[in-house]
């Protein structure tokens, strides 16, 4: 099964992706994670991507499409994958369709997680990620006992460079302009399942499961 998770930054795609992966054993393909790793490793790609990411802008299509094409060709993606944060533009969606049909594959479902932008600004500016295990915490919704330490593994929590308020607002504008039109793109292909993401994680996940039909 190949799944796309759509939704604004902060809608809960990463959290739902973790749960889907645990339940169905799909490969996790997060372009944000791939790009952040390139930045942390100081590669040429990372240096190029960082200036877009810090401004809340999209990394150019050609760069991201190339990354995804090679990632979904890796062995662990053979039995199914979940795309988290990709596609984000119509050009990316069309390139994905082309790459999949060449591989004899297709997208089985697109899950769109919908959350009001006002809720998102609060969520993202209070989001902290564990450096070690990558678990996502909220200083508001599930505050860790110590604000700097991961409850799950004791690792150090940090705030993403692009989770500051000004950058979050720009990321939301970019989402509305470039990515939201993909909702119609996939609705027209009868693949879309829209889910209200402004509810507790497990309630949202129950709807995700029902949408995936497994
Ligand atoms: P995310 O973790 O998915 O919110 O992505 C963080 C940042 O990485 C975004 O704000 C973009 O700068 C960049 N990025 C991630 N995925 C894409 C994509 N599919 N297309 C362009 N830029 C992306």
PDB file of C-alpha atoms and ligand atoms in Angstrom:
ATOM      1  CA  UNK A   1       0.000   0.000   0.000  1.00  0.00           C
ATOM      2  CA  UNK A   2       1.327   3.428  -0.989  1.00  0.00           C
ATOM      3  CA  UNK A   3      -0.111   6.388   0.889  1.00  0.00           C
ATOM      4  CA  UNK A   4       0.235  10.174   0.708  1.00  0.00           C
ATOM      5  CA  UNK A   5      -0.310  12.278   3.821  1.00  0.00           C
ATOM      6  CA  UNK A   6      -1.415  15.784   2.929  1.00  0.00           C
ATOM      7  CA  UNK A   7      -1.926  18.654   5.335  1.00  0.00           C
ATOM      8  CA  UNK A   8      -0.525  21.997   6.399  1.00  0.00           C
ATOM      9  CA  UNK A   9       2.699  22.075   8.397  1.00  0.00           C
ATOM     10  CA  UNK A  10       1.736  21.212  11.972  1.00  0.00           C
ATOM     11  CA  UNK A  11      -1.460  19.376  11.010  1.00  0.00           C
ATOM     12  CA  UNK A  12      -0.033  16.226  12.585  1.00  0.00           C
ATOM     13  CA  UNK A  13       1.327  14.423   9.516  1.00  0.00           C
ATOM     14  CA  UNK A  14       4.516  13.293  11.276  1.00  0.00           C
ATOM     15  CA  UNK A  15       2.620  11.978  14.300  1.00  0.00           C
ATOM     16  CA  UNK A  16       0.071  10.091  12.177  1.00  0.00           C
ATOM     17  CA  UNK A  17       2.870   8.804   9.907  1.00  0.00           C
ATOM     18  CA  UNK A  18       4.590   7.236  12.942  1.00  0.00           C
ATOM     19  CA  UNK A  19       1.371   5.470  13.912  1.00  0.00           C
ATOM     20  CA  UNK A  20       0.638   4.257  10.379  1.00  0.00           C
ATOM     21  CA  UNK A  21       4.182   2.904  10.076  1.00  0.00           C
ATOM     22  CA  UNK A  22       3.912   1.087  13.404  1.00  0.00           C
ATOM     23  CA  UNK A  23       0.565  -0.448  12.363  1.00  0.00           C
ATOM     24  CA  UNK A  24       1.252  -1.298   8.705  1.00  0.00           C
ATOM     25  CA  UNK A  25       5.045  -1.479   8.400  1.00  0.00           C
ATOM     26  CA  UNK A  26       5.284   1.004   5.540  1.00  0.00           C
ATOM     27  CA  UNK A  27       8.539   2.809   4.701  1.00  0.00           C
ATOM     28  CA  UNK A  28       8.485   6.409   5.927  1.00  0.00           C
ATOM     29  CA  UNK A  29       9.408   8.909   3.220  1.00  0.00           C
ATOM     30  CA  UNK A  30       9.549  12.373   4.786  1.00  0.00           C
ATOM     31  CA  UNK A  31      11.162  14.965   2.540  1.00  0.00           C
ATOM     32  CA  UNK A  32      11.464  17.313   5.548  1.00  0.00           C
ATOM     33  CA  UNK A  33      13.450  14.654   7.460  1.00  0.00           C
ATOM     34  CA  UNK A  34      15.650  13.875   4.434  1.00  0.00           C
ATOM     35  CA  UNK A  35      16.399  17.587   3.968  1.00  0.00           C
ATOM     36  CA  UNK A  36      17.036  18.186   7.690  1.00  0.00           C
ATOM     37  CA  UNK A  37      19.508  15.281   7.686  1.00  0.00           C
ATOM     38  CA  UNK A  38      21.303  16.799   4.686  1.00  0.00           C
ATOM     39  CA  UNK A  39      21.497  20.124   6.583  1.00  0.00           C
ATOM     40  CA  UNK A  40      22.824  18.397   9.738  1.00  0.00           C
ATOM     41  CA  UNK A  41      25.399  16.462   7.657  1.00  0.00           C
ATOM     42  CA  UNK A  42      26.496  19.722   5.999  1.00  0.00           C
ATOM     43  CA  UNK A  43      26.193  18.286   2.469  1.00  0.00           C
ATOM     44  CA  UNK A  44      25.975  20.504  -0.607  1.00  0.00           C
ATOM     45  CA  UNK A  45      22.272  19.657  -0.852  1.00  0.00           C
ATOM     46  CA  UNK A  46      21.835  20.622   2.802  1.00  0.00           C
ATOM     47  CA  UNK A  47      23.575  23.965   2.327  1.00  0.00           C
ATOM     48  CA  UNK A  48      21.380  24.729  -0.696  1.00  0.00           C
ATOM     49  CA  UNK A  49      18.162  23.597   1.039  1.00  0.00           C
ATOM     50  CA  UNK A  50      18.746  25.372   4.355  1.00  0.00           C
ATOM     51  CA  UNK A  51      18.141  28.887   3.069  1.00  0.00           C
ATOM     52  CA  UNK A  52      14.732  27.910   1.700  1.00  0.00           C
ATOM     53  CA  UNK A  53      13.809  25.957   4.824  1.00  0.00           C
ATOM     54  CA  UNK A  54      14.806  28.724   7.247  1.00  0.00           C
ATOM     55  CA  UNK A  55      12.631  31.173   5.307  1.00  0.00           C
ATOM     56  CA  UNK A  56       9.691  28.756   5.228  1.00  0.00           C
ATOM     57  CA  UNK A  57       9.906  28.551   1.418  1.00  0.00           C
ATOM     58  CA  UNK A  58       9.778  25.399  -0.678  1.00  0.00           C
ATOM     59  CA  UNK A  59      13.009  23.786  -1.846  1.00  0.00           C
ATOM     60  CA  UNK A  60      12.990  23.732  -5.691  1.00  0.00           C
ATOM     61  CA  UNK A  61      10.870  20.971  -7.237  1.00  0.00           C
ATOM     62  CA  UNK A  62      13.720  19.379  -9.207  1.00  0.00           C
ATOM     63  CA  UNK A  63      15.766  18.840  -6.031  1.00  0.00           C
ATOM     64  CA  UNK A  64      12.937  17.301  -4.013  1.00  0.00           C
ATOM     65  CA  UNK A  65      11.595  15.162  -6.871  1.00  0.00           C
ATOM     66  CA  UNK A  66      15.061  13.616  -7.366  1.00  0.00           C
ATOM     67  CA  UNK A  67      15.299  12.808  -3.650  1.00  0.00           C
ATOM     68  CA  UNK A  68      11.914  11.094  -3.596  1.00  0.00           C
ATOM     69  CA  UNK A  69      12.492   9.142  -6.793  1.00  0.00           C
ATOM     70  CA  UNK A  70      15.629   7.558  -5.363  1.00  0.00           C
ATOM     71  CA  UNK A  71      14.080   7.032  -1.917  1.00  0.00           C
ATOM     72  CA  UNK A  72      11.023   5.117  -3.186  1.00  0.00           C
ATOM     73  CA  UNK A  73      13.303   2.885  -5.259  1.00  0.00           C
ATOM     74  CA  UNK A  74      15.059   1.641  -2.077  1.00  0.00           C
ATOM     75  CA  UNK A  75      14.345  -1.957  -1.001  1.00  0.00           C
ATOM     76  CA  UNK A  76      12.352  -1.085   2.152  1.00  0.00           C
ATOM     77  CA  UNK A  77       9.837   0.869   0.052  1.00  0.00           C
ATOM     78  CA  UNK A  78       9.054  -2.155  -2.134  1.00  0.00           C
ATOM     79  CA  UNK A  79       6.275  -3.406   0.124  1.00  0.00           C
ATOM     80  CA  UNK A  80       4.709   0.032   0.464  1.00  0.00           C
ATOM     81  CA  UNK A  81       5.529   3.554   1.616  1.00  0.00           C
ATOM     82  CA  UNK A  82       4.008   6.616   3.143  1.00  0.00           C
ATOM     83  CA  UNK A  83       4.847  10.017   1.694  1.00  0.00           C
ATOM     84  CA  UNK A  84       4.896  12.681   4.412  1.00  0.00           C
ATOM     85  CA  UNK A  85       5.414  16.247   3.177  1.00  0.00           C
ATOM     86  CA  UNK A  86       5.528  15.284  -0.506  1.00  0.00           C
ATOM     87  CA  UNK A  87       4.119  16.216  -2.976  1.00  0.00           C
ATOM     88  CA  UNK A  88       3.764  19.878  -2.107  1.00  0.00           C
ATOM     89  CA  UNK A  89       3.202  21.303  -5.598  1.00  0.00           C
ATOM     90  CA  UNK A  90       1.298  20.191  -8.670  1.00  0.00           C
ATOM     91  CA  UNK A  91       4.619  19.698 -10.518  1.00  0.00           C
ATOM     92  CA  UNK A  92       5.723  17.313  -7.747  1.00  0.00           C
ATOM     93  CA  UNK A  93       2.415  15.421  -7.910  1.00  0.00           C
ATOM     94  CA  UNK A  94       2.714  15.000 -11.677  1.00  0.00           C
ATOM     95  CA  UNK A  95       6.354  13.891 -11.423  1.00  0.00           C
ATOM     96  CA  UNK A  96       5.340  11.356  -8.780  1.00  0.00           C
ATOM     97  CA  UNK A  97       2.597   9.954 -11.020  1.00  0.00           C
ATOM     98  CA  UNK A  98       5.153   9.578 -13.827  1.00  0.00           C
ATOM     99  CA  UNK A  99       7.768   7.899 -11.604  1.00  0.00           C
ATOM    100  CA  UNK A 100       5.223   5.483 -10.120  1.00  0.00           C
ATOM    101  CA  UNK A 101       3.785   4.443 -13.448  1.00  0.00           C
ATOM    102  CA  UNK A 102       7.314   3.718 -14.715  1.00  0.00           C
ATOM    103  CA  UNK A 103       7.796   1.488 -11.661  1.00  0.00           C
ATOM    104  CA  UNK A 104       4.411  -0.196 -12.195  1.00  0.00           C
ATOM    105  CA  UNK A 105       3.189   1.270  -8.919  1.00  0.00           C
ATOM    106  CA  UNK A 106       0.423   3.641  -7.897  1.00  0.00           C
ATOM    107  CA  UNK A 107      -0.891   5.648  -4.959  1.00  0.00           C
ATOM    108  CA  UNK A 108      -3.660   3.768  -3.126  1.00  0.00           C
ATOM    109  CA  UNK A 109      -4.917   6.531  -0.819  1.00  0.00           C
ATOM    110  CA  UNK A 110      -4.358  10.190  -0.007  1.00  0.00           C
ATOM    111  CA  UNK A 111      -5.168  11.226   3.552  1.00  0.00           C
ATOM    112  CA  UNK A 112      -5.601  14.957   4.086  1.00  0.00           C
ATOM    113  CA  UNK A 113      -5.402  16.041   7.722  1.00  0.00           C
ATOM    114  CA  UNK A 114      -7.246  19.329   8.130  1.00  0.00           C
ATOM    115  CA  UNK A 115      -6.589  21.782  10.969  1.00  0.00           C
ATOM    116  CA  UNK A 116      -7.532  25.454  11.360  1.00  0.00           C
ATOM    117  CA  UNK A 117      -4.492  27.726  10.711  1.00  0.00           C
ATOM    118  CA  UNK A 118      -4.918  29.491  14.091  1.00  0.00           C
ATOM    119  CA  UNK A 119      -4.547  26.179  15.891  1.00  0.00           C
ATOM    120  CA  UNK A 120      -1.499  25.392  13.769  1.00  0.00           C
ATOM    121  CA  UNK A 121       0.426  28.528  14.740  1.00  0.00           C
ATOM    122  CA  UNK A 122      -0.008  27.643  18.420  1.00  0.00           C
ATOM    123  CA  UNK A 123       0.889  23.990  17.819  1.00  0.00           C
ATOM    124  CA  UNK A 124       4.044  24.662  15.847  1.00  0.00           C
ATOM    125  CA  UNK A 125       5.500  27.371  18.039  1.00  0.00           C
ATOM    126  CA  UNK A 126       5.097  25.043  21.060  1.00  0.00           C
ATOM    127  CA  UNK A 127       6.473  21.967  19.237  1.00  0.00           C
ATOM    128  CA  UNK A 128       9.702  20.383  20.454  1.00  0.00           C
ATOM    129  CA  UNK A 129      11.461  17.430  18.805  1.00  0.00           C
ATOM    130  CA  UNK A 130      13.824  14.942  20.443  1.00  0.00           C
ATOM    131  CA  UNK A 131      17.339  15.047  18.957  1.00  0.00           C
ATOM    132  CA  UNK A 132      17.835  11.359  19.727  1.00  0.00           C
ATOM    133  CA  UNK A 133      14.581   9.482  18.985  1.00  0.00           C
ATOM    134  CA  UNK A 134      12.814  12.234  16.913  1.00  0.00           C
ATOM    135  CA  UNK A 135       9.646  11.952  19.060  1.00  0.00           C
ATOM    136  CA  UNK A 136       7.519  15.070  18.720  1.00  0.00           C
ATOM    137  CA  UNK A 137       6.320  16.769  21.937  1.00  0.00           C
ATOM    138  CA  UNK A 138       4.017  19.698  22.573  1.00  0.00           C
ATOM    139  CA  UNK A 139       4.773  22.070  25.440  1.00  0.00           C
ATOM    140  CA  UNK A 140       0.995  22.687  25.574  1.00  0.00           C
ATOM    141  CA  UNK A 141      -0.803  19.432  24.710  1.00  0.00           C
ATOM    142  CA  UNK A 142       1.570  16.831  26.204  1.00  0.00           C
ATOM    143  CA  UNK A 143       4.260  18.735  28.115  1.00  0.00           C
ATOM    144  CA  UNK A 144       7.280  16.626  29.058  1.00  0.00           C
ATOM    145  CA  UNK A 145       8.128  16.570  32.803  1.00  0.00           C
ATOM    146  CA  UNK A 146      11.248  18.607  31.996  1.00  0.00           C
ATOM    147  CA  UNK A 147      10.739  21.024  29.039  1.00  0.00           C
ATOM    148  CA  UNK A 148      14.238  20.264  27.687  1.00  0.00           C
ATOM    149  CA  UNK A 149      14.167  16.458  27.983  1.00  0.00           C
ATOM    150  CA  UNK A 150      12.375  13.733  26.009  1.00  0.00           C
ATOM    151  CA  UNK A 151       9.997  11.679  28.160  1.00  0.00           C
ATOM    152  CA  UNK A 152      10.462   8.656  25.901  1.00  0.00           C
ATOM    153  CA  UNK A 153      14.262   8.341  25.790  1.00  0.00           C
ATOM    154  CA  UNK A 154      15.835  11.120  27.894  1.00  0.00           C
ATOM    155  CA  UNK A 155      17.260  12.819  24.771  1.00  0.00           C
ATOM    156  CA  UNK A 156      17.556  16.574  24.350  1.00  0.00           C
ATOM    157  CA  UNK A 157      14.482  18.423  23.015  1.00  0.00           C
ATOM    158  CA  UNK A 158      14.952  21.230  20.492  1.00  0.00           C
ATOM    159  CA  UNK A 159      12.823  23.703  18.568  1.00  0.00           C
ATOM    160  CA  UNK A 160      13.114  23.446  14.775  1.00  0.00           C
ATOM    161  CA  UNK A 161      14.638  26.576  13.212  1.00  0.00           C
ATOM    162  CA  UNK A 162      11.504  26.930  11.073  1.00  0.00           C
ATOM    163  CA  UNK A 163       9.012  26.681  13.966  1.00  0.00           C
ATOM    164  CA  UNK A 164       9.326  30.357  14.916  1.00  0.00           C
ATOM    165  CA  UNK A 165       6.131  32.392  14.493  1.00  0.00           C
ATOM    166  CA  UNK A 166       7.169  34.460  11.429  1.00  0.00           C
ATOM    167  CA  UNK A 167       8.406  31.389   9.552  1.00  0.00           C
ATOM    168  CA  UNK A 168       5.337  29.372  10.534  1.00  0.00           C
ATOM    169  CA  UNK A 169       3.058  32.070   9.066  1.00  0.00           C
ATOM    170  CA  UNK A 170       5.026  32.035   5.831  1.00  0.00           C
ATOM    171  CA  UNK A 171       4.905  28.220   5.674  1.00  0.00           C
ATOM    172  CA  UNK A 172       1.124  28.385   6.054  1.00  0.00           C
ATOM    173  CA  UNK A 173       0.887  30.949   3.207  1.00  0.00           C
ATOM    174  CA  UNK A 174       3.060  28.718   1.023  1.00  0.00           C
ATOM    175  CA  UNK A 175       0.834  25.750   1.887  1.00  0.00           C
ATOM    176  CA  UNK A 176      -2.346  27.600   0.910  1.00  0.00           C
ATOM    177  CA  UNK A 177      -0.826  28.821  -2.353  1.00  0.00           C
ATOM    178  CA  UNK A 178       1.160  25.826  -3.582  1.00  0.00           C
ATOM    179  CA  UNK A 179      -0.057  22.706  -1.769  1.00  0.00           C
ATOM    180  CA  UNK A 180      -3.763  23.122  -0.945  1.00  0.00           C
ATOM    181  CA  UNK A 181      -4.684  22.794  -4.677  1.00  0.00           C
ATOM    182  CA  UNK A 182      -3.483  19.179  -4.456  1.00  0.00           C
ATOM    183  CA  UNK A 183      -6.596  18.394  -2.412  1.00  0.00           C
ATOM    184  CA  UNK A 184      -8.670  18.874  -5.589  1.00  0.00           C
ATOM    185  CA  UNK A 185      -6.029  17.108  -7.682  1.00  0.00           C
ATOM    186  CA  UNK A 186      -6.450  13.925  -5.621  1.00  0.00           C
ATOM    187  CA  UNK A 187     -10.193  14.347  -5.104  1.00  0.00           C
ATOM    188  CA  UNK A 188     -10.541  14.305  -8.897  1.00  0.00           C
ATOM    189  CA  UNK A 189      -8.674  10.988  -8.918  1.00  0.00           C
ATOM    190  CA  UNK A 190     -11.082   9.648  -6.246  1.00  0.00           C
ATOM    191  CA  UNK A 191      -8.156   9.015  -3.865  1.00  0.00           C
ATOM    192  CA  UNK A 192      -8.852  11.686  -1.246  1.00  0.00           C
ATOM    193  CA  UNK A 193      -9.898  11.054   2.372  1.00  0.00           C
ATOM    194  CA  UNK A 194     -10.285  14.323   4.331  1.00  0.00           C
ATOM    195  CA  UNK A 195      -9.987  13.980   8.110  1.00  0.00           C
ATOM    196  CA  UNK A 196     -10.509  16.562  10.864  1.00  0.00           C
ATOM    197  CA  UNK A 197      -7.089  16.788  12.544  1.00  0.00           C
ATOM    198  CA  UNK A 198      -8.165  19.046  15.401  1.00  0.00           C
ATOM    199  CA  UNK A 199      -8.937  16.120  17.728  1.00  0.00           C
ATOM    200  CA  UNK A 200      -6.873  13.846  19.985  1.00  0.00           C
ATOM    201  CA  UNK A 201      -4.166  11.876  18.139  1.00  0.00           C
ATOM    202  CA  UNK A 202      -5.821   8.462  18.629  1.00  0.00           C
ATOM    203  CA  UNK A 203      -9.227   9.703  17.482  1.00  0.00           C
ATOM    204  CA  UNK A 204      -7.648  11.084  14.303  1.00  0.00           C
ATOM    205  CA  UNK A 205      -5.776   7.804  13.855  1.00  0.00           C
ATOM    206  CA  UNK A 206      -9.002   5.769  14.112  1.00  0.00           C
ATOM    207  CA  UNK A 207     -10.331   7.750  11.126  1.00  0.00           C
ATOM    208  CA  UNK A 208      -7.028   7.297   9.277  1.00  0.00           C
ATOM    209  CA  UNK A 209      -7.313   3.510   9.760  1.00  0.00           C
ATOM    210  CA  UNK A 210     -10.895   3.542   8.543  1.00  0.00           C
ATOM    211  CA  UNK A 211      -9.827   5.574   5.474  1.00  0.00           C
ATOM    212  CA  UNK A 212      -7.032   3.122   4.670  1.00  0.00           C
ATOM    213  CA  UNK A 213      -9.506   0.293   5.035  1.00  0.00           C
ATOM    214  CA  UNK A 214      -7.186  -2.103   6.848  1.00  0.00           C
TER     215      UNK A 214
HETATM  216  P1  LIG B   1       8.388  19.617   6.769  1.00  0.00           P
HETATM  217  O1  LIG B   1       9.182  18.937   7.828  1.00  0.00           O
HETATM  218  O2  LIG B   1       7.662  18.632   5.893  1.00  0.00           O
HETATM  219  O3  LIG B   1       7.473  20.695   7.315  1.00  0.00           O
HETATM  220  O4  LIG B   1       9.430  20.355   5.793  1.00  0.00           O
HETATM  221  C1  LIG B   1      10.290  21.360   6.291  1.00  0.00           C
HETATM  222  C2  LIG B   1      10.793  22.219   5.129  1.00  0.00           C
HETATM  223  O5  LIG B   1      11.504  21.400   4.186  1.00  0.00           O
HETATM  224  C3  LIG B   1       9.704  22.900   4.314  1.00  0.00           C
HETATM  225  O6  LIG B   1       9.254  24.117   4.889  1.00  0.00           O
HETATM  226  C4  LIG B   1      10.424  23.118   2.976  1.00  0.00           C
HETATM  227  O7  LIG B   1      11.342  24.198   3.062  1.00  0.00           O
HETATM  228  C5  LIG B   1      11.242  21.830   2.848  1.00  0.00           C
HETATM  229  N1  LIG B   1      10.455  20.772   2.167  1.00  0.00           N
HETATM  230  C6  LIG B   1      10.003  19.601   2.699  1.00  0.00           C
HETATM  231  N2  LIG B   1       9.308  18.886   1.803  1.00  0.00           N
HETATM  232  C7  LIG B   1       9.309  19.626   0.656  1.00  0.00           C
HETATM  233  C8  LIG B   1       8.730  19.445  -0.628  1.00  0.00           C
HETATM  234  N3  LIG B   1       8.011  18.350  -0.933  1.00  0.00           N
HETATM  235  N4  LIG B   1       8.939  20.419  -1.561  1.00  0.00           N
HETATM  236  C9  LIG B   1       9.665  21.519  -1.281  1.00  0.00           C
HETATM  237  N5  LIG B   1      10.217  21.765  -0.073  1.00  0.00           N
HETATM  238  C10 LIG B   1      10.050  20.827   0.895  1.00  0.00           C
END
